[in-house]
Amino acid sequence: MALLEIRDVVKKFGDFTAVNHVSLSIEAGEFFTLLGPSGCGKTTLLRMLAGFEKPDHGQIILDGQDMAHVPPEKRPVHTVFQNYALFPHMTVAQNIAFPLKMEQRPEAEIKAMVQEALEDVRLQQFATRFPHELSGGQRQRVAIARALVSRPRLLLLDEPLSALDAKLREQMQIELITLQKEVGVTFVYVTHDQGEALALSHRIAVMNKGKVEQLDVPETIYSYPKNRFVADFIGQCNLLDATVTEIGAERMKIEIAGVGIAEAQKVEGIEIGTKGALSLRPEKIKLGVTLPADDADEVHFKGQVHDCLYLGDVTIYIIELENGTLVETMLPNSDPGKAKFFDDNDLVELAWRFDAGHFLPV
Amino acid sequence: MAHSKHTTKWLISGPPLLYLLIFFAIPSLIMAFAAFRFPGDYGGLMPLVSTSDAGASTWLINQNNWREFLTLENFLRFVEDKVYVELFIKSFWYAGLTTLVCLVMAYPLAWLIARSARKTRDLLVLLVILPFWSNFLIRVYAWMIILGPQSYFSSTLNKVLAVFGIEPVSLLFSQFAVIVGLVYVHLPFMVLPLYANLEKHDMTLLDAAQDLGANAWQRFWKVTWPLSLPGVWAGVALVFIPALGMFAIPDLLGGTNSMMVGNLIKQQFLDSRDWPFGSVLSIMLTLTVLLLAAIASWAGSRHKKKGKK
């Protein structure tokens, strides 16, 4: 049985439904992420796990025990808050000792556990400092150490890295993964940053308007988004309007509006005439002045360079297809000192494998 | 550059320093000096300078006769008669009790105000300071009516007591009435600093404490209370010190046994016209308060150091 089971949970604030019939289960030891835009209900769901909000409907079952009547202080669940919420009148060591003192553990044991927690987050020499004497990243580590020190069954992290700058955030991501492996505590991580979710998680639940749109491992979420919302929200994605024209055994043909017929992987539950969109990641598209047309699995189109965006490691090329549709593609800048391979208005060819894209029925 | 910076510093701090010098330092020194002098024949102080009809002044005090003008007798009088020390202790007890009652009453009130919606909050703060809009003596007289034997409050209380077979009590002119009056007058001075402090508290700290296993009681004592201590100390100082020197309330609401040190000082200056002894009492009061503050601050810093260890 899963460590945590969320069964058909609903939470309303007045007329607004923050969480709308969500069911999911999380296994012990998992790094699970709730991903979605602000207002999608991910934080409300997290607060229900912590016990700060009560579900209007449904059950939250942790370790086989219904949490309905268990107050936050009695749950084996700890939270890392977005603003860290460190106690400003306590030193780093006192902050970390807080949950242990609440459990009334013996003084000697507390001391040893705090020492170990400080080592886990490499803050040994900061034990006697106060939170205001620490940098953002250090505060973050104290918050994590404090939440983990008594080894809760579940650690909830509410956008913990959002206050850090990009470089520090990347470093903390690596630390989080390492720490989670080390302590083996189940993490439930809330973020609106898709990159962070993909980098950290074992599984991701993409949420929108109170519902889970897709729940899967990161590579599936990225490569096979279930619908337009997920495709659009996760990473950069071209969405080309298309209609199904032919259905084969494993493949089907679609007509991309105003561009032409393309082969695509068959999707369940469609028929001829089904309208939808082909989702295509920029990096899956080949780009060249001419491309060899010897691979029958490839789809070819012509276009013209509309715009280039030099990002350093890659350059993004916006290609205008014959009907005016803009498609985003990218090429790594593998030639030293060269910013781009094409100039504006160059005529180019695009190609992608039939299974590079993914047809999303409306 | 350094010079102009220096000048600016003095220009800015000059006026308040001058103000403090004229209205605080010099009067305090005059009072301290008065404590060592003899009272005059008709009250006040025995003159050190004589002024002739023509307006010329000559010093009466000189190297040889200064013992006739300066004395420690006033201090000895304070130390020798235990009445005065007892009065001091009683005054500290009254002021301390007042401070404690104010704190216990003001804390929940300040918390409630700090946690209410913005609009309600402003209204509630206004209600707290509203009594200041009417005269202090009038408000104390109102209490004389409320606590008086004819009042509905007193008669109802006595009726209830009679049910239990207890003799009727007189509320007015008692220690009880003095404490009620002191608490009433000083309550806003406790509410406002506490409110100003509690209003700034970060509520996610309480969420964090609860999340980490603290129940309501622990959340208060481990988080809210220690973080509110600056507000508590401000309120304690604003209530305790004025309450200690209060004389109007014991005069109006108290009986013969509820005199405070403020009454005695007032008596020395206005009724007995013994300024030197009045000065001694004032100085001793100031010194005692300073000593208490020093002890409190020492204890506070010691506690902090212990916490750091």
XYZ file of C-alpha atoms in Angstrom:
671
model
C 0.000 0.000 0.000
C 1.170 3.469 -0.836
C 2.529 5.692 1.916
C 0.116 8.491 1.124
C -3.243 8.228 -0.517
C -5.285 11.212 -1.549
C -8.793 10.050 -2.334
C -11.183 12.275 -4.242
C -10.252 15.380 -2.275
C -12.211 18.614 -2.794
C -11.504 21.999 -1.220
C -13.607 25.087 -1.783
C -13.105 28.668 -0.637
C -16.526 30.243 -1.010
C -17.472 29.815 -4.672
C -13.924 29.054 -5.730
C -12.954 25.398 -6.011
C -9.257 25.283 -5.214
C -8.900 21.500 -5.364
C -11.382 19.582 -7.474
C -11.699 15.812 -6.936
C -8.010 14.996 -6.786
C -6.914 11.410 -6.239
C -3.347 10.249 -6.218
C -1.020 8.056 -4.256
C 2.593 8.554 -3.327
C 5.013 5.743 -2.546
C 7.466 5.717 0.339
C 10.838 7.181 -0.638
C 9.455 9.025 -3.635
C 10.327 12.579 -4.713
C 6.902 13.691 -5.857
C 6.180 17.086 -7.396
C 2.962 19.049 -7.701
C 3.533 21.345 -10.658
C 1.253 24.064 -11.926
C 0.680 27.774 -12.398
C -0.258 29.921 -9.427
C -3.834 29.332 -8.353
C -3.887 25.755 -9.657
C -4.513 24.336 -6.176
C -1.073 22.833 -5.539
C -0.403 24.872 -2.391
C -3.914 24.227 -1.067
C -3.359 20.498 -1.569
C -0.039 20.771 0.269
C -1.669 22.663 3.157
C -4.259 19.900 3.425
C -1.447 17.337 3.696
C 0.143 19.427 6.458
C -3.253 19.762 8.142
C -3.673 23.538 7.910
C -6.721 23.134 5.682
C -9.436 20.499 5.977
C -10.774 18.864 2.813
C -14.470 19.507 2.149
C -14.727 16.043 0.646
C -12.523 12.994 0.304
C -9.820 11.460 2.419
C -6.127 11.834 3.048
C -4.626 8.583 4.259
C -1.069 8.458 5.547
C 0.428 5.098 6.492
C -3.058 3.638 6.433
C -4.391 6.183 8.917
C -7.097 8.677 8.000
C -5.748 12.170 8.724
C -9.174 13.845 8.900
C -9.078 14.469 12.644
C -5.335 14.699 13.155
C -4.190 18.299 13.785
C -0.981 19.555 12.091
C 1.106 19.207 15.267
C 0.224 15.519 15.560
C 1.000 14.598 11.944
C 4.323 12.940 11.087
C 4.557 15.538 8.333
C 6.863 18.563 8.280
C 6.916 21.529 5.936
C 9.637 23.693 4.442
C 7.897 27.024 4.006
C 8.394 29.341 1.064
C 9.811 32.125 3.279
C 11.589 29.490 5.461
C 9.729 30.668 8.629
C 12.808 30.300 10.820
C 12.323 31.467 14.399
C 14.217 34.774 14.504
C 14.808 34.627 18.275
C 16.483 31.230 18.141
C 19.920 30.242 16.896
C 20.375 27.792 14.048
C 20.871 24.962 16.562
C 17.804 25.987 18.584
C 15.707 26.173 15.412
C 16.750 22.666 14.436
C 16.205 21.391 17.991
C 12.646 22.771 18.072
C 10.761 19.729 16.688
C 12.862 17.409 18.894
C 12.013 19.450 21.991
C 8.350 19.275 21.068
C 8.720 15.492 21.020
C 10.317 15.781 24.489
C 13.355 13.761 23.577
C 16.176 13.621 26.113
C 18.640 16.539 26.013
C 21.650 14.387 25.014
C 19.789 12.798 22.129
C 18.638 16.211 20.900
C 22.208 17.461 20.923
C 23.458 14.520 18.892
C 20.606 14.728 16.383
C 21.055 18.477 15.892
C 24.770 17.932 15.304
C 24.024 15.293 12.701
C 21.423 17.494 11.000
C 23.909 20.380 10.878
C 26.412 18.059 9.210
C 23.800 16.891 6.708
C 23.360 20.445 5.451
C 27.021 21.453 6.039
C 26.252 24.180 8.581
C 28.291 22.912 11.564
C 30.118 26.204 12.077
C 26.863 28.199 11.976
C 25.158 26.494 14.933
C 25.217 29.556 17.181
C 24.271 32.096 14.526
C 20.863 33.701 14.348
C 18.795 33.490 11.132
C 19.351 37.165 10.293
C 23.103 36.485 10.220
C 22.745 33.912 7.421
C 22.525 34.160 3.636
C 19.413 33.065 1.756
C 20.888 29.709 0.824
C 22.007 29.025 4.398
C 18.570 29.887 5.762
C 17.111 27.512 3.230
C 19.371 24.738 4.481
C 18.433 25.441 8.114
C 14.750 25.227 7.199
C 15.331 21.873 5.518
C 17.438 20.562 8.412
C 14.772 21.631 10.923
C 12.006 19.921 8.966
C 14.017 16.719 8.476
C 15.749 16.324 11.836
C 13.027 14.186 13.409
C 12.646 12.119 10.214
C 8.993 12.766 9.377
C 7.157 10.245 7.188
C 6.557 13.036 4.694
C 8.403 16.265 3.938
C 6.406 18.982 2.211
C 8.308 21.675 0.349
C 6.389 24.766 -0.724
C 8.329 26.475 -3.534
C 11.433 26.348 -1.346
C 13.860 27.641 -3.955
C 11.794 30.492 -5.372
C 13.553 33.158 -3.291
C 17.044 32.158 -4.414
C 18.934 33.404 -7.464
C 19.335 31.132 -10.482
C 22.832 29.856 -9.734
C 22.143 29.089 -6.078
C 18.871 27.454 -7.058
C 20.653 24.979 -9.305
C 23.133 24.167 -6.557
C 20.309 23.672 -4.029
C 18.495 21.376 -6.479
C 21.500 19.089 -6.532
C 21.731 19.222 -2.722
C 18.042 18.393 -2.396
C 18.338 15.315 -4.587
C 21.384 14.107 -2.668
C 19.758 14.782 0.694
C 16.552 13.008 -0.267
C 18.524 9.939 -1.336
C 20.498 10.010 1.903
C 17.657 10.363 4.379
C 15.115 8.380 2.366
C 12.218 10.587 3.471
C 9.348 10.981 1.017
C 9.318 14.489 -0.476
C 6.240 16.240 -1.781
C 7.470 19.279 -3.641
C 5.351 22.159 -4.877
C 6.621 24.392 -7.656
C 5.524 26.417 -10.651
C 8.955 26.005 -12.237
C 8.776 23.190 -14.793
C 12.549 22.953 -15.109
C 12.879 22.386 -11.385
C 10.130 19.753 -11.463
C 11.747 17.846 -14.331
C 15.184 17.975 -12.720
C 14.172 16.848 -9.225
C 11.199 14.539 -9.377
C 10.603 10.838 -9.634
C 7.024 11.621 -10.623
C 5.177 14.841 -11.416
C 1.510 15.709 -11.122
C 0.741 18.637 -13.422
C -2.151 20.588 -11.945
C -4.460 23.158 -13.459
C -7.631 24.712 -12.087
C -7.760 22.341 -9.131
C -7.369 19.175 -11.174
C -4.490 16.868 -11.997
C -4.003 17.133 -15.760
C -1.290 14.493 -16.007
C 0.620 12.347 -13.552
C 3.717 10.565 -14.753
C 7.491 10.355 -14.732
C 9.260 13.517 -15.984
C 10.314 12.107 -19.375
C 6.776 11.023 -20.217
C 5.324 14.345 -19.096
C 7.813 16.122 -21.293
C 7.686 13.906 -24.363
C 4.058 12.854 -24.295
C 1.998 15.639 -22.802
C -1.575 14.490 -22.496
C -3.224 17.712 -23.535
C -2.610 21.249 -24.749
C -2.270 22.617 -21.221
C 0.505 20.226 -20.237
C 2.269 20.622 -23.579
C 2.149 24.378 -23.283
C 3.080 24.543 -19.598
C 6.040 22.169 -19.685
C 8.905 23.606 -21.662
C 8.701 25.210 -25.075
C 6.326 23.533 -27.456
C 5.015 24.147 -30.941
C 1.315 23.438 -31.210
C 0.273 23.067 -34.842
C -3.472 22.834 -35.529
C -4.190 19.588 -37.345
C -6.962 17.198 -38.381
C -6.749 13.392 -38.611
C -7.113 12.210 -42.226
C -6.037 8.572 -42.201
C -5.632 5.956 -39.484
C -3.303 2.998 -39.870
C -2.231 0.213 -37.549
C 0.471 2.095 -35.696
C 0.632 5.387 -37.526
C -1.861 7.886 -38.779
C -1.877 10.808 -41.134
C -2.815 14.290 -40.121
C -3.273 17.424 -42.120
C -1.493 20.366 -40.574
C -3.658 23.344 -41.389
C -2.356 25.153 -44.478
C 0.937 23.266 -44.509
C 0.317 19.724 -45.642
C -0.060 16.111 -44.694
C 2.260 14.643 -42.092
C 2.660 11.215 -40.607
C 2.286 10.892 -36.868
C 2.112 8.244 -34.210
C -1.363 6.827 -33.670
C -3.221 8.039 -30.639
C -5.975 6.051 -28.933
C -9.564 7.215 -29.073
C -9.517 9.201 -32.297
C -11.219 8.833 -35.655
C -10.925 10.389 -39.083
C -11.844 14.034 -38.824
C -10.786 14.416 -35.203
C -9.362 17.898 -34.743
C -6.456 18.702 -32.488
C -2.898 19.908 -32.445
C 0.462 18.393 -33.114
C 2.794 19.190 -30.216
C 6.396 19.371 -31.272
C 9.367 20.291 -29.094
C 11.820 22.758 -30.718
C 14.826 20.523 -30.135
C 13.200 17.575 -31.948
C 13.061 19.470 -35.247
C 15.960 19.189 -37.686
C 16.894 22.305 -39.579
C 19.049 22.758 -42.688
C 19.317 24.493 -46.048
C 18.546 21.106 -47.555
C 17.965 17.926 -45.656
C 18.375 14.404 -47.119
C 14.931 12.973 -47.821
C 15.978 9.333 -47.670
C 14.312 8.458 -44.368
C 10.724 7.407 -44.872
C 10.048 7.979 -41.145
C 10.689 11.685 -41.475
C 8.277 14.467 -42.243
C 9.622 17.364 -44.370
C 8.465 20.942 -44.771
C 9.895 24.162 -46.180
C 10.090 27.480 -44.439
C 11.878 30.762 -44.092
C 13.844 32.087 -41.109
C 11.728 34.737 -39.427
C 13.822 35.521 -36.367
C 16.885 34.310 -34.468
C 17.474 34.440 -30.725
C 21.061 33.873 -29.624
C 21.099 32.365 -26.096
C 24.770 31.455 -25.866
C 24.623 27.681 -25.728
C 21.863 27.444 -28.318
C 20.242 29.711 -30.859
C 16.500 29.658 -31.314
C 15.257 30.005 -34.881
C 11.683 31.027 -35.503
C 10.714 29.538 -38.866
C 7.750 30.743 -40.867
C 5.987 27.938 -42.738
C 4.355 28.451 -46.122
C 1.005 29.389 -44.598
C 2.491 31.853 -42.155
C 2.527 29.547 -39.098
C 5.563 30.189 -36.899
C 7.524 27.192 -35.632
C 10.213 27.395 -32.985
C 13.344 25.318 -33.476
C 16.749 25.352 -31.873
C 20.276 24.305 -32.739
C 23.201 24.023 -30.357
C 25.999 26.417 -31.259
C 28.545 23.707 -31.891
C 30.840 25.872 -34.038
C 33.091 27.961 -31.813
C 32.639 31.693 -32.140
C 29.641 31.367 -34.410
C 26.345 32.792 -33.147
C 24.054 31.229 -35.736
C 23.902 29.021 -38.786
C 21.157 30.938 -40.617
C 20.212 34.533 -41.161
C 16.815 36.141 -41.265
C 14.858 35.356 -44.436
C 17.046 32.351 -45.329
C 15.082 29.579 -46.981
C 15.382 26.394 -44.929
C 14.021 22.895 -44.663
C 12.528 21.402 -41.532
C 12.212 17.748 -40.719
C 11.135 15.625 -37.786
C 10.570 11.952 -37.178
C 6.936 10.904 -37.313
C 7.080 9.974 -33.606
C 8.885 13.154 -32.498
C 5.580 14.950 -32.293
C 2.497 13.982 -30.407
C -1.074 14.537 -31.561
C -3.367 16.042 -28.959
C -7.085 15.779 -29.729
C -8.989 18.886 -28.630
C 34.258 66.796 4.256
C 34.784 65.188 7.662
C 34.450 68.603 9.181
C 31.099 69.392 7.562
C 29.792 65.949 8.512
C 30.738 66.656 12.101
C 29.008 70.037 12.008
C 25.828 68.510 10.585
C 25.797 65.929 13.353
C 25.935 68.650 16.003
C 23.396 70.825 14.210
C 20.934 67.965 14.185
C 21.493 66.697 17.713
C 22.064 70.164 19.210
C 18.470 71.313 19.844
C 17.297 68.089 21.532
C 20.492 67.998 23.613
C 19.914 71.585 24.674
C 16.316 70.781 25.505
C 17.353 67.824 27.659
C 19.997 69.919 29.361
C 17.611 72.752 30.258
C 14.531 70.729 31.163
C 16.034 67.530 32.505
C 19.698 67.651 33.513
C 19.767 71.051 35.206
C 16.501 70.575 37.176
C 17.683 67.117 38.279
C 20.960 68.590 39.520
C 19.127 71.389 41.312
C 16.923 68.806 42.980
C 19.878 66.605 43.907
C 21.578 69.625 45.441
C 18.415 70.611 47.318
C 18.459 67.229 49.037
C 21.585 68.308 50.928
C 20.199 71.646 52.116
C 18.080 72.789 55.077
C 14.461 73.869 54.725
C 13.832 77.611 54.971
C 12.046 79.242 57.875
C 8.872 79.579 55.868
C 9.300 76.444 53.761
C 11.260 76.005 50.600
C 15.028 76.076 51.022
C 17.272 77.986 53.405
C 18.866 80.714 51.253
C 22.558 80.518 50.339
C 22.625 84.050 49.052
C 21.268 87.178 50.685
C 19.945 90.023 48.599
C 19.989 93.527 50.034
C 17.195 96.065 49.371
C 19.508 97.788 46.915
C 19.664 94.500 44.949
C 23.262 93.533 45.723
C 23.713 89.844 46.553
C 26.286 88.347 48.876
C 27.060 84.675 49.482
C 26.118 83.562 52.987
C 27.882 80.234 52.604
C 31.662 80.062 52.802
C 34.514 77.646 53.478
C 34.095 77.852 57.251
C 30.350 77.771 57.782
C 29.205 75.317 55.019
C 28.161 72.798 57.666
C 25.374 75.185 58.638
C 24.048 75.127 55.080
C 24.667 71.570 53.864
C 23.641 68.357 55.624
C 23.074 64.602 55.259
C 20.271 64.790 57.791
C 17.546 64.506 55.150
C 18.967 61.185 53.970
C 19.372 59.943 57.527
C 15.742 60.764 58.183
C 14.745 58.606 55.221
C 16.891 55.656 56.326
C 16.157 55.857 60.058
C 12.377 55.840 59.970
C 11.200 52.564 58.505
C 7.843 54.194 57.650
C 9.396 55.611 54.508
C 10.953 52.346 53.358
C 7.621 50.626 54.020
C 5.873 53.264 51.941
C 8.369 52.653 49.153
C 7.738 48.918 49.300
C 3.980 49.471 49.261
C 4.251 51.825 46.287
C 6.340 49.293 44.376
C 3.773 46.653 45.238
C 0.915 48.823 43.948
C 2.787 49.777 40.790
C 3.899 46.169 40.258
C 0.403 44.791 40.724
C -0.965 47.470 38.397
C 1.626 46.553 35.762
C 0.832 42.853 36.067
C -2.941 43.364 35.824
C -2.441 45.721 32.876
C -0.232 43.152 31.128
C -2.683 40.305 31.660
C -5.591 42.415 30.442
C -3.795 44.189 27.617
C -2.090 41.186 26.014
C -5.217 39.423 24.744
C -6.705 42.768 23.758
C -3.600 43.799 21.801
C -3.491 40.364 20.177
C -7.131 40.643 19.156
C -6.605 44.115 17.675
C -3.467 43.027 15.823
C -5.312 40.048 14.318
C -8.464 41.873 13.205
C -9.160 43.158 9.721
C -7.476 46.426 8.773
C -10.611 48.554 9.151
C -11.693 47.089 12.487
C -8.129 47.429 13.713
C -8.045 51.208 13.221
C -11.404 51.537 14.967
C -10.263 49.443 17.924
C -7.023 51.424 18.308
C -9.123 54.585 18.273
C -11.292 53.152 21.054
C -8.204 52.424 23.131
C -6.983 56.022 22.925
C -10.436 57.585 23.094
C -10.347 58.082 26.915
C -7.438 60.497 26.443
C -9.837 62.896 24.809
C -11.455 63.686 28.136
C -9.773 65.081 31.233
C -7.888 62.702 33.497
C -9.515 63.992 36.713
C -12.994 63.735 35.240
C -12.346 60.104 34.353
C -11.147 59.392 37.901
C -14.222 61.140 39.332
C -16.333 58.876 37.113
C -14.751 55.939 38.932
C -15.691 57.526 42.271
C -19.300 57.370 41.107
C -18.985 53.827 39.749
C -17.373 52.525 42.945
C -19.419 54.732 45.285
C -21.909 53.127 47.717
C -24.905 54.540 45.816
C -23.853 53.053 42.472
C -25.699 50.231 40.802
C -22.421 48.300 40.655
C -21.774 48.522 44.398
C -25.344 47.745 45.425
C -25.583 44.760 43.093
C -22.273 43.409 44.378
C -23.383 43.789 47.975
C -26.702 42.099 47.240
C -24.852 39.135 45.775
C -22.513 39.045 48.785
C -25.528 39.147 51.109
C -26.838 35.952 49.469
C -23.659 34.234 50.653
C -23.992 35.867 54.052
C -21.041 38.192 53.561
C -21.060 41.670 55.119
C -21.481 44.554 52.634
C -18.162 46.016 51.445
C -17.231 49.581 50.630
C -15.404 49.669 47.331
C -14.475 53.337 47.241
C -11.617 54.713 49.372
C -9.830 51.382 49.504
C -6.678 49.775 48.138
C -8.929 47.967 45.693
C -10.198 51.288 44.326
C -6.624 52.560 43.967
C -5.575 49.495 41.951
C -8.709 49.767 39.785
C -7.940 53.425 39.132
C -4.255 52.808 38.401
C -5.070 49.942 36.030
C -7.755 51.974 34.285
C -5.532 54.990 33.703
C -2.489 53.022 32.535
C -4.084 50.276 30.450
C -3.719 52.104 27.092
C 0.019 52.524 27.732
C 0.301 48.740 27.870
C -2.037 48.014 24.961
C -0.385 50.325 22.430
C 3.233 49.085 22.573
C 2.027 45.470 22.707
C -0.214 46.051 19.710
C 2.597 47.752 17.795
C 4.761 44.691 18.422
C 2.190 41.928 17.855
C 0.953 43.515 14.668
C 4.359 42.945 13.063
C 4.536 39.232 13.893
C 4.917 36.865 10.953
C 1.998 34.439 11.170
C 3.821 31.748 9.202
C 6.068 31.308 12.257
C 3.055 29.987 14.150
C 2.212 27.692 11.244
C 5.809 26.483 11.275
C 5.732 25.875 15.039
C 2.485 23.938 14.759
C 3.815 21.974 11.794
C 6.859 21.012 13.870
C 4.704 19.676 16.695
C 3.918 22.602 18.992
C 0.440 22.770 20.539
C -1.359 26.096 21.125
C 0.246 26.581 24.543
C 3.764 25.860 23.249
C 3.196 28.073 20.210
C 2.429 30.962 22.538
C 5.263 30.443 25.004
C 7.960 29.436 22.510
C 7.167 31.822 19.666
C 4.678 34.611 20.304
C 5.734 35.490 23.849
C 9.533 35.692 23.325
C 9.039 37.674 20.124
C 6.707 40.090 21.916
C 9.156 40.779 24.776
C 10.333 44.155 23.412
C 6.676 45.250 23.402
C 6.151 43.808 26.879
C 9.171 45.674 28.275
C 8.067 48.926 26.641
C 4.589 48.509 28.116
C 5.944 47.579 31.553
C 8.144 50.682 31.625
C 5.331 52.925 30.389
C 2.989 51.632 33.103
C 5.231 50.865 36.052
C 7.151 54.143 36.236
C 4.193 56.573 36.017
C 2.120 54.324 38.300
C 4.900 54.410 40.890
C 4.843 58.203 41.074
C 1.063 58.572 40.883
C -0.537 60.722 43.598
C -3.904 61.865 42.205
C -5.483 58.424 42.157
C -4.596 57.447 45.756
C -5.776 60.938 46.765
C -9.156 60.588 45.115
C -9.924 56.871 45.251
C -7.796 55.679 48.155
C -8.501 55.554 51.854
C -6.218 56.545 54.694
C -4.094 53.415 54.250
C -3.523 53.623 50.493
C -1.003 56.437 50.323
C 1.804 56.062 47.801
C 5.269 57.611 47.612
C 3.917 60.152 45.109
C 1.518 61.420 47.749
C 4.328 61.776 50.253
C 6.507 63.716 47.794
C 3.601 65.960 46.912
C 2.954 66.467 50.639
C 6.573 67.457 51.286
C 6.628 70.020 48.500
C 3.109 71.457 48.748
C 1.818 70.878 52.298
C 4.793 70.606 54.685
C 6.909 72.737 52.329
C 9.933 70.638 53.266
C 11.691 70.763 49.903
C 14.943 69.064 50.993
C 13.169 65.964 52.254
C 10.882 65.958 49.207
C 14.034 65.998 47.085
C 15.503 63.081 49.016
C 12.343 61.051 48.431
C 12.410 61.909 44.703
C 16.063 60.983 44.367
C 15.640 57.731 46.233
C 12.666 56.867 43.987
C 14.681 57.603 40.840
C 17.668 55.616 42.104
C 15.521 52.622 43.034
C 13.899 52.579 39.589
C 17.307 52.841 37.905
C 18.625 50.021 40.072
C 15.670 47.815 39.148
C 16.144 48.623 35.459
C 19.845 47.772 35.719
C 19.063 44.448 37.389
C 16.443 43.655 34.749
C 18.814 44.476 31.917
C 21.630 42.464 33.511
C 19.319 39.495 34.002
C 18.145 39.885 30.398
C 21.635 39.863 28.933
C 22.632 36.932 31.118
C 19.594 35.025 29.882
C 20.495 35.797 26.283
C 24.065 34.622 26.750
C 22.803 31.425 28.290
C 20.521 30.978 25.312
C 23.424 31.371 22.901
C 25.430 28.623 24.543
